Amino acid sequence: MKFLITGGAGFIGSAMIRFLINQTNHCVLNIDKLTYAGNLNSLSDVVHSPRYQFSATDICNHTALTNLFNEFKPNIVMHFAAETHVDRSIDTPSIFIETNIVGTYTLLEVIRNYCQQLSYVDQQNFRFHHISTDEVYGDLLPTMSPCTEQSAYSPSSPYSASKASADHLVRAWFRTYDIPVVISHCTNNFGPYQHPEKLIPLTILNALNNKPIPVYGNGKQVRDWLYVTDHVDALYTVANSGRIGETYHISGYNEYQNIEVIHTICDILSEIKSENYTNLITYTTDRQGHDFRYALDASKIESELNWKPKESFHSALYKTITWYLNNQQWINSLAHK
Ligand code: NAD
């Protein structure tokens, strides 16, 4: 089959492509604008495959996207491309509106035209998989149950509001134009090749470089963590076997306070390097509108599609830390972005 991946030079998109090329026989077209977050070095072990192609294209460019669809003729589109960092969305919301909302709208319109040209059988087999986040539901109190697929949206940040808007567009294009869509929402991911603006790589790299490890507010905000290969496994399951028009939650059931995650990283690093890192932890002014807790109920994907995460939080964190210790070349490549 042919997979068109948007945002495949980013953290999760590149993990998806490494899986598709290294562990399946599918062909991949990666469409990525290569913002500061996109890094082709994350794809160095698949770039020579005859089943892999890349196009440096903005998902807001309707004409370029139409041409790429007509040439490649995808069976499955997985939409990862987005602006993803909450802090950046607070500083400069406009690019989040442009890529996450207008970009998703542009992609949906290109797909609407593309589907009309497909044969009946190809139309029946086509899928648009939209990748969304737990953040669209807003935050939860400690005593509240994790959000289900029926929970009401209540986004707090420009990032989560732009992702929520994109989700609404995808559902509207399904209902109005019969575009065969599936949507998944995932909790916080971590693993190799994640940009060091995000909590786990930032903590690892600042510790190794003897820099302050910043903690927002009191550090008691709770996030639910999932190792990126478990997310990729779930996404492949949803893209292939998810029911059209349905939404699936993906979660690792690893709820931890940010400060607990930071201390665990410092402890693992101390074990490996016999040094103390906790003295670098530095409390900073809290993020504006900082959500307290996110959590998703993933029982639907478990019972319907038989998916469960394989990695434990601690062993996956150990693997992630080891990866950052052994991949200085990839870390250096970020300096040239
Ligand atoms: P990322 O920031 O690492 O990568 C985003 C990619 O999109 C980059 O390669 C960037 O160059 C590309 N891109 C940005 N704007 C583009 C545009 N206009 N046209 C084409 N490409 C563009 O993001 P990620 O962490 O890999 O997240 C991927 C998706 O998963 C996002 O939609 C995000 O909302 C969702 N998600 C992420 C997490 C997480 O913890 N990282 C959790 C849940 C959901």
XYZ file of N, CA and C in Angstrom, residues 14-28 42-49 51-52 193:
78
model
N 8.464 10.776 11.946
C 9.680 10.059 11.508
C 9.701 8.650 12.105
N 9.193 8.488 13.326
C 9.117 7.142 13.920
C 8.149 6.274 13.110
N 7.050 6.897 12.647
C 6.071 6.168 11.822
C 6.732 5.700 10.523
N 7.506 6.596 9.901
C 8.141 6.256 8.618
C 9.225 5.194 8.824
N 10.022 5.301 9.885
C 11.041 4.267 10.129
C 10.360 2.901 10.287
N 9.201 2.891 10.971
C 8.463 1.630 11.117
C 7.965 1.130 9.751
N 7.337 2.015 8.964
C 6.735 1.576 7.692
C 7.793 1.050 6.724
N 8.954 1.720 6.701
C 10.000 1.288 5.759
C 10.748 0.059 6.298
N 11.073 0.057 7.587
C 11.908 -1.036 8.124
C 11.120 -2.293 8.465
N 9.817 -2.139 8.749
C 9.090 -3.320 9.237
C 7.877 -3.713 8.412
N 7.642 -3.031 7.282
C 6.546 -3.442 6.386
C 7.065 -3.322 4.943
N 6.195 -3.663 3.983
C 6.584 -3.510 2.569
C 5.903 -2.312 1.916
N 5.294 -1.438 2.717
C 4.552 -0.310 2.152
C 5.492 0.751 1.584
N 4.928 1.574 0.672
C 5.672 2.725 0.124
C 5.238 3.983 0.877
N 6.154 4.930 0.996
C 5.885 6.145 1.778
C 6.253 7.385 0.978
N 16.643 12.520 11.055
C 15.873 11.495 11.784
C 15.478 10.344 10.862
N 15.683 10.535 9.560
C 15.277 9.520 8.582
C 16.472 8.921 7.850
N 17.673 9.114 8.405
C 18.879 8.700 7.668
C 18.902 7.193 7.389
N 18.268 6.371 8.258
C 18.332 4.925 7.979
C 17.243 4.433 7.019
N 16.385 5.321 6.504
C 15.391 4.880 5.501
C 15.521 5.632 4.185
N 16.355 6.656 4.179
C 16.378 7.578 3.048
C 16.799 6.903 1.738
N 17.561 5.814 1.820
C 18.014 5.146 0.596
C 17.042 4.065 0.114
N 15.968 3.858 0.845
C 15.020 2.831 0.418
C 14.299 3.283 -0.854
N 11.467 2.528 -1.533
C 10.044 2.681 -1.164
C 9.780 4.004 -0.445
N 10.822 4.855 -0.325
C 10.661 6.125 0.404
C 10.880 7.323 -0.527
N 14.820 11.016 19.051
C 14.574 12.001 17.988
C 13.542 13.067 18.361
